């Protein structure tokens, strides 16, 4: 192993440099957000991407805020591929199952988006709540096994 690789591994070990898996996940996330945003570029729907809002623990990031005639769609994008996502609305964690047999837990994106909406409401009139919708978008290459019944919450590929 060359010297630069050794230094990189040491810095990652001590948390001074992000691990390759984390960098890869961030790249895939940004790629998914760009793909979803591109759908709206030639439409009458306006949007803001990567909207950072101050929150009590720092900042929260809304991937896409779609501005439509019916209201605001607070959008969380998940660029997961070749997997099955299993969970329920109230679960804290969902399970991501890959064909290789590996499984991973992910924080429930419905809850994640609920927090985004609560933070956004700090900047809006309380009456605005009825015009806010939660939209979770997974890639077309993820199979979703998550029943959603809450009004104003949408989980799609």
PDB file of C-alpha atoms in Angstrom:
ATOM      1  CA  UNK A   1       0.000   0.000   0.000  1.00  0.00           C
ATOM      2  CA  UNK A   2       1.456   3.352  -0.943  1.00  0.00           C
ATOM      3  CA  UNK A   3       2.096   6.055   1.643  1.00  0.00           C
ATOM      4  CA  UNK A   4      -0.857   8.290   0.603  1.00  0.00           C
ATOM      5  CA  UNK A   5      -3.291   5.384   1.013  1.00  0.00           C
ATOM      6  CA  UNK A   6      -1.909   4.642   4.489  1.00  0.00           C
ATOM      7  CA  UNK A   7      -2.261   8.302   5.532  1.00  0.00           C
ATOM      8  CA  UNK A   8      -5.823   8.355   4.137  1.00  0.00           C
ATOM      9  CA  UNK A   9      -6.765   5.234   6.148  1.00  0.00           C
ATOM     10  CA  UNK A  10      -5.284   6.703   9.347  1.00  0.00           C
ATOM     11  CA  UNK A  11      -7.198   9.979   8.887  1.00  0.00           C
ATOM     12  CA  UNK A  12     -10.409   8.034   8.226  1.00  0.00           C
ATOM     13  CA  UNK A  13      -9.840   5.898  11.307  1.00  0.00           C
ATOM     14  CA  UNK A  14      -9.632   8.982  13.529  1.00  0.00           C
ATOM     15  CA  UNK A  15     -12.661  10.587  11.857  1.00  0.00           C
ATOM     16  CA  UNK A  16     -10.623  13.387  10.306  1.00  0.00           C
ATOM     17  CA  UNK A  17     -11.508  12.303   6.774  1.00  0.00           C
ATOM     18  CA  UNK A  18     -14.781  10.798   5.606  1.00  0.00           C
ATOM     19  CA  UNK A  19     -14.680   7.121   4.739  1.00  0.00           C
ATOM     20  CA  UNK A  20     -14.988   6.078   1.094  1.00  0.00           C
ATOM     21  CA  UNK A  21     -18.436   4.526   1.756  1.00  0.00           C
ATOM     22  CA  UNK A  22     -19.748   7.817   3.141  1.00  0.00           C
ATOM     23  CA  UNK A  23     -18.352   9.791   0.209  1.00  0.00           C
ATOM     24  CA  UNK A  24     -19.916   7.295  -2.198  1.00  0.00           C
ATOM     25  CA  UNK A  25     -23.299   7.540  -0.453  1.00  0.00           C
ATOM     26  CA  UNK A  26     -23.193  11.344  -0.609  1.00  0.00           C
ATOM     27  CA  UNK A  27     -22.348  11.246  -4.325  1.00  0.00           C
ATOM     28  CA  UNK A  28     -25.226   8.835  -5.016  1.00  0.00           C
ATOM     29  CA  UNK A  29     -27.582  11.052  -2.989  1.00  0.00           C
ATOM     30  CA  UNK A  30     -26.638  14.185  -4.944  1.00  0.00           C
ATOM     31  CA  UNK A  31     -27.024  12.256  -8.204  1.00  0.00           C
ATOM     32  CA  UNK A  32     -30.556  11.190  -7.200  1.00  0.00           C
ATOM     33  CA  UNK A  33     -31.500  14.752  -6.228  1.00  0.00           C
ATOM     34  CA  UNK A  34     -30.288  16.033  -9.620  1.00  0.00           C
ATOM     35  CA  UNK A  35     -32.334  13.364 -11.415  1.00  0.00           C
ATOM     36  CA  UNK A  36     -35.522  14.301  -9.564  1.00  0.00           C
ATOM     37  CA  UNK A  37     -34.922  18.054 -10.037  1.00  0.00           C
ATOM     38  CA  UNK A  38     -34.402  17.537 -13.796  1.00  0.00           C
ATOM     39  CA  UNK A  39     -38.006  16.326 -14.062  1.00  0.00           C
ATOM     40  CA  UNK A  40     -39.200  19.802 -13.088  1.00  0.00           C
ATOM     41  CA  UNK A  41     -36.779  21.952 -15.094  1.00  0.00           C
ATOM     42  CA  UNK A  42     -39.055  22.264 -18.141  1.00  0.00           C
ATOM     43  CA  UNK A  43     -42.327  22.556 -16.224  1.00  0.00           C
ATOM     44  CA  UNK A  44     -44.236  25.349 -14.530  1.00  0.00           C
ATOM     45  CA  UNK A  45     -43.263  23.922 -11.164  1.00  0.00           C
ATOM     46  CA  UNK A  46     -40.641  25.977  -9.377  1.00  0.00           C
ATOM     47  CA  UNK A  47     -38.293  24.405  -6.883  1.00  0.00           C
ATOM     48  CA  UNK A  48     -35.459  25.080  -4.489  1.00  0.00           C
ATOM     49  CA  UNK A  49     -32.823  22.414  -4.031  1.00  0.00           C
ATOM     50  CA  UNK A  50     -30.618  21.684  -1.038  1.00  0.00           C
ATOM     51  CA  UNK A  51     -32.415  24.149   1.199  1.00  0.00           C
ATOM     52  CA  UNK A  52     -30.648  24.414   4.577  1.00  0.00           C
ATOM     53  CA  UNK A  53     -32.750  25.675   7.485  1.00  0.00           C
ATOM     54  CA  UNK A  54     -31.405  26.504  10.947  1.00  0.00           C
ATOM     55  CA  UNK A  55     -32.570  23.953  13.490  1.00  0.00           C
ATOM     56  CA  UNK A  56     -31.979  23.579  17.211  1.00  0.00           C
ATOM     57  CA  UNK A  57     -29.169  21.060  16.605  1.00  0.00           C
ATOM     58  CA  UNK A  58     -27.596  22.890  13.655  1.00  0.00           C
ATOM     59  CA  UNK A  59     -29.197  22.715  10.234  1.00  0.00           C
ATOM     60  CA  UNK A  60     -31.669  20.495   8.460  1.00  0.00           C
ATOM     61  CA  UNK A  61     -31.502  20.003   4.694  1.00  0.00           C
ATOM     62  CA  UNK A  62     -34.549  19.759   2.469  1.00  0.00           C
ATOM     63  CA  UNK A  63     -33.463  18.028  -0.750  1.00  0.00           C
ATOM     64  CA  UNK A  64     -36.125  19.696  -2.904  1.00  0.00           C
ATOM     65  CA  UNK A  65     -38.897  22.153  -2.065  1.00  0.00           C
ATOM     66  CA  UNK A  66     -41.423  22.001  -4.904  1.00  0.00           C
ATOM     67  CA  UNK A  67     -43.567  25.122  -5.235  1.00  0.00           C
ATOM     68  CA  UNK A  68     -46.879  24.302  -6.929  1.00  0.00           C
ATOM     69  CA  UNK A  69     -50.387  25.739  -7.203  1.00  0.00           C
ATOM     70  CA  UNK A  70     -51.701  23.277  -4.627  1.00  0.00           C
ATOM     71  CA  UNK A  71     -48.948  23.836  -2.085  1.00  0.00           C
ATOM     72  CA  UNK A  72     -45.365  23.076  -1.150  1.00  0.00           C
ATOM     73  CA  UNK A  73     -44.005  19.557  -1.530  1.00  0.00           C
ATOM     74  CA  UNK A  74     -41.163  18.965   0.898  1.00  0.00           C
ATOM     75  CA  UNK A  75     -39.194  16.302  -0.948  1.00  0.00           C
ATOM     76  CA  UNK A  76     -36.684  13.801   0.401  1.00  0.00           C
ATOM     77  CA  UNK A  77     -34.792  11.872  -2.290  1.00  0.00           C
ATOM     78  CA  UNK A  78     -33.382   8.396  -1.680  1.00  0.00           C
ATOM     79  CA  UNK A  79     -31.168   7.052  -4.466  1.00  0.00           C
ATOM     80  CA  UNK A  80     -31.179   3.374  -3.455  1.00  0.00           C
ATOM     81  CA  UNK A  81     -30.789   0.820  -6.257  1.00  0.00           C
ATOM     82  CA  UNK A  82     -31.379  -2.900  -6.687  1.00  0.00           C
ATOM     83  CA  UNK A  83     -32.883  -3.356  -3.254  1.00  0.00           C
ATOM     84  CA  UNK A  84     -36.102  -3.902  -1.350  1.00  0.00           C
ATOM     85  CA  UNK A  85     -37.084  -1.344   1.281  1.00  0.00           C
ATOM     86  CA  UNK A  86     -39.266  -2.682   4.099  1.00  0.00           C
ATOM     87  CA  UNK A  87     -40.907  -0.770   6.930  1.00  0.00           C
ATOM     88  CA  UNK A  88     -43.966   0.960   8.336  1.00  0.00           C
ATOM     89  CA  UNK A  89     -44.913   4.595   8.787  1.00  0.00           C
ATOM     90  CA  UNK A  90     -44.234   4.584  12.518  1.00  0.00           C
ATOM     91  CA  UNK A  91     -41.036   2.512  12.515  1.00  0.00           C
ATOM     92  CA  UNK A  92     -37.936   4.412  13.590  1.00  0.00           C
ATOM     93  CA  UNK A  93     -35.803   2.410  11.142  1.00  0.00           C
ATOM     94  CA  UNK A  94     -36.538   0.728   7.836  1.00  0.00           C
ATOM     95  CA  UNK A  95     -34.612  -2.239   6.427  1.00  0.00           C
ATOM     96  CA  UNK A  96     -32.872  -2.109   3.051  1.00  0.00           C
ATOM     97  CA  UNK A  97     -32.319  -5.605   1.635  1.00  0.00           C
ATOM     98  CA  UNK A  98     -29.922  -6.217  -1.260  1.00  0.00           C
ATOM     99  CA  UNK A  99     -29.915  -9.294  -3.493  1.00  0.00           C
ATOM    100  CA  UNK A 100     -26.426 -10.110  -2.184  1.00  0.00           C
ATOM    101  CA  UNK A 101     -28.076 -10.866   1.167  1.00  0.00           C
ATOM    102  CA  UNK A 102     -26.733  -7.767   2.887  1.00  0.00           C
ATOM    103  CA  UNK A 103     -29.207  -5.715   4.876  1.00  0.00           C
ATOM    104  CA  UNK A 104     -28.892  -2.228   6.287  1.00  0.00           C
ATOM    105  CA  UNK A 105     -31.020  -0.095   8.551  1.00  0.00           C
ATOM    106  CA  UNK A 106     -31.962   3.373   7.415  1.00  0.00           C
ATOM    107  CA  UNK A 107     -33.668   6.121   9.381  1.00  0.00           C
ATOM    108  CA  UNK A 108     -37.337   6.278   8.368  1.00  0.00           C
ATOM    109  CA  UNK A 109     -37.467   8.981   5.650  1.00  0.00           C
ATOM    110  CA  UNK A 110     -41.099   9.759   6.539  1.00  0.00           C
ATOM    111  CA  UNK A 111     -39.938  10.770  10.019  1.00  0.00           C
ATOM    112  CA  UNK A 112     -36.967  12.590   8.525  1.00  0.00           C
ATOM    113  CA  UNK A 113     -39.301  14.628   6.324  1.00  0.00           C
ATOM    114  CA  UNK A 114     -41.682  15.252   9.251  1.00  0.00           C
ATOM    115  CA  UNK A 115     -38.771  16.979  10.967  1.00  0.00           C
ATOM    116  CA  UNK A 116     -38.082  19.029   7.835  1.00  0.00           C
ATOM    117  CA  UNK A 117     -41.713  20.161   7.774  1.00  0.00           C
ATOM    118  CA  UNK A 118     -41.698  21.055  11.483  1.00  0.00           C
ATOM    119  CA  UNK A 119     -38.587  23.161  10.945  1.00  0.00           C
ATOM    120  CA  UNK A 120     -40.075  24.840   7.871  1.00  0.00           C
ATOM    121  CA  UNK A 121     -43.206  25.704   9.861  1.00  0.00           C
ATOM    122  CA  UNK A 122     -41.034  27.820  12.168  1.00  0.00           C
ATOM    123  CA  UNK A 123     -40.702  30.200   9.211  1.00  0.00           C
ATOM    124  CA  UNK A 124     -44.310  30.059   7.990  1.00  0.00           C
ATOM    125  CA  UNK A 125     -47.724  30.954   9.305  1.00  0.00           C
ATOM    126  CA  UNK A 126     -49.406  28.045  11.148  1.00  0.00           C
ATOM    127  CA  UNK A 127     -52.247  28.156   8.573  1.00  0.00           C
ATOM    128  CA  UNK A 128     -49.692  27.169   5.940  1.00  0.00           C
ATOM    129  CA  UNK A 129     -49.576  23.654   7.384  1.00  0.00           C
ATOM    130  CA  UNK A 130     -52.546  22.552   5.286  1.00  0.00           C
ATOM    131  CA  UNK A 131     -50.577  23.397   2.125  1.00  0.00           C
ATOM    132  CA  UNK A 132     -47.502  21.352   3.009  1.00  0.00           C
ATOM    133  CA  UNK A 133     -47.074  17.855   1.615  1.00  0.00           C
ATOM    134  CA  UNK A 134     -44.428  15.260   2.368  1.00  0.00           C
ATOM    135  CA  UNK A 135     -42.977  13.579  -0.709  1.00  0.00           C
ATOM    136  CA  UNK A 136     -40.401  10.781  -0.478  1.00  0.00           C
ATOM    137  CA  UNK A 137     -38.893   9.740  -3.815  1.00  0.00           C
ATOM    138  CA  UNK A 138     -36.884   6.539  -4.244  1.00  0.00           C
ATOM    139  CA  UNK A 139     -35.146   5.547  -7.475  1.00  0.00           C
ATOM    140  CA  UNK A 140     -37.043   3.350  -9.931  1.00  0.00           C
ATOM    141  CA  UNK A 141     -34.642   0.539  -9.053  1.00  0.00           C
ATOM    142  CA  UNK A 142     -35.873   0.160  -5.473  1.00  0.00           C
ATOM    143  CA  UNK A 143     -38.849  -1.979  -4.520  1.00  0.00           C
ATOM    144  CA  UNK A 144     -40.888  -0.307  -1.787  1.00  0.00           C
ATOM    145  CA  UNK A 145     -42.740  -2.485   0.711  1.00  0.00           C
ATOM    146  CA  UNK A 146     -43.943   0.316   2.955  1.00  0.00           C
ATOM    147  CA  UNK A 147     -47.664   0.998   3.301  1.00  0.00           C
ATOM    148  CA  UNK A 148     -48.446   4.717   3.667  1.00  0.00           C
ATOM    149  CA  UNK A 149     -51.869   5.862   4.828  1.00  0.00           C
ATOM    150  CA  UNK A 150     -51.204   9.315   6.263  1.00  0.00           C
ATOM    151  CA  UNK A 151     -52.953  12.151   4.497  1.00  0.00           C
ATOM    152  CA  UNK A 152     -50.571  14.469   2.656  1.00  0.00           C
ATOM    153  CA  UNK A 153     -47.701  11.954   2.670  1.00  0.00           C
ATOM    154  CA  UNK A 154     -46.542  10.378  -0.578  1.00  0.00           C
ATOM    155  CA  UNK A 155     -43.943   7.636  -1.072  1.00  0.00           C
ATOM    156  CA  UNK A 156     -43.070   6.994  -4.730  1.00  0.00           C
ATOM    157  CA  UNK A 157     -40.416   5.704  -7.125  1.00  0.00           C
TER     158      UNK A 157
END
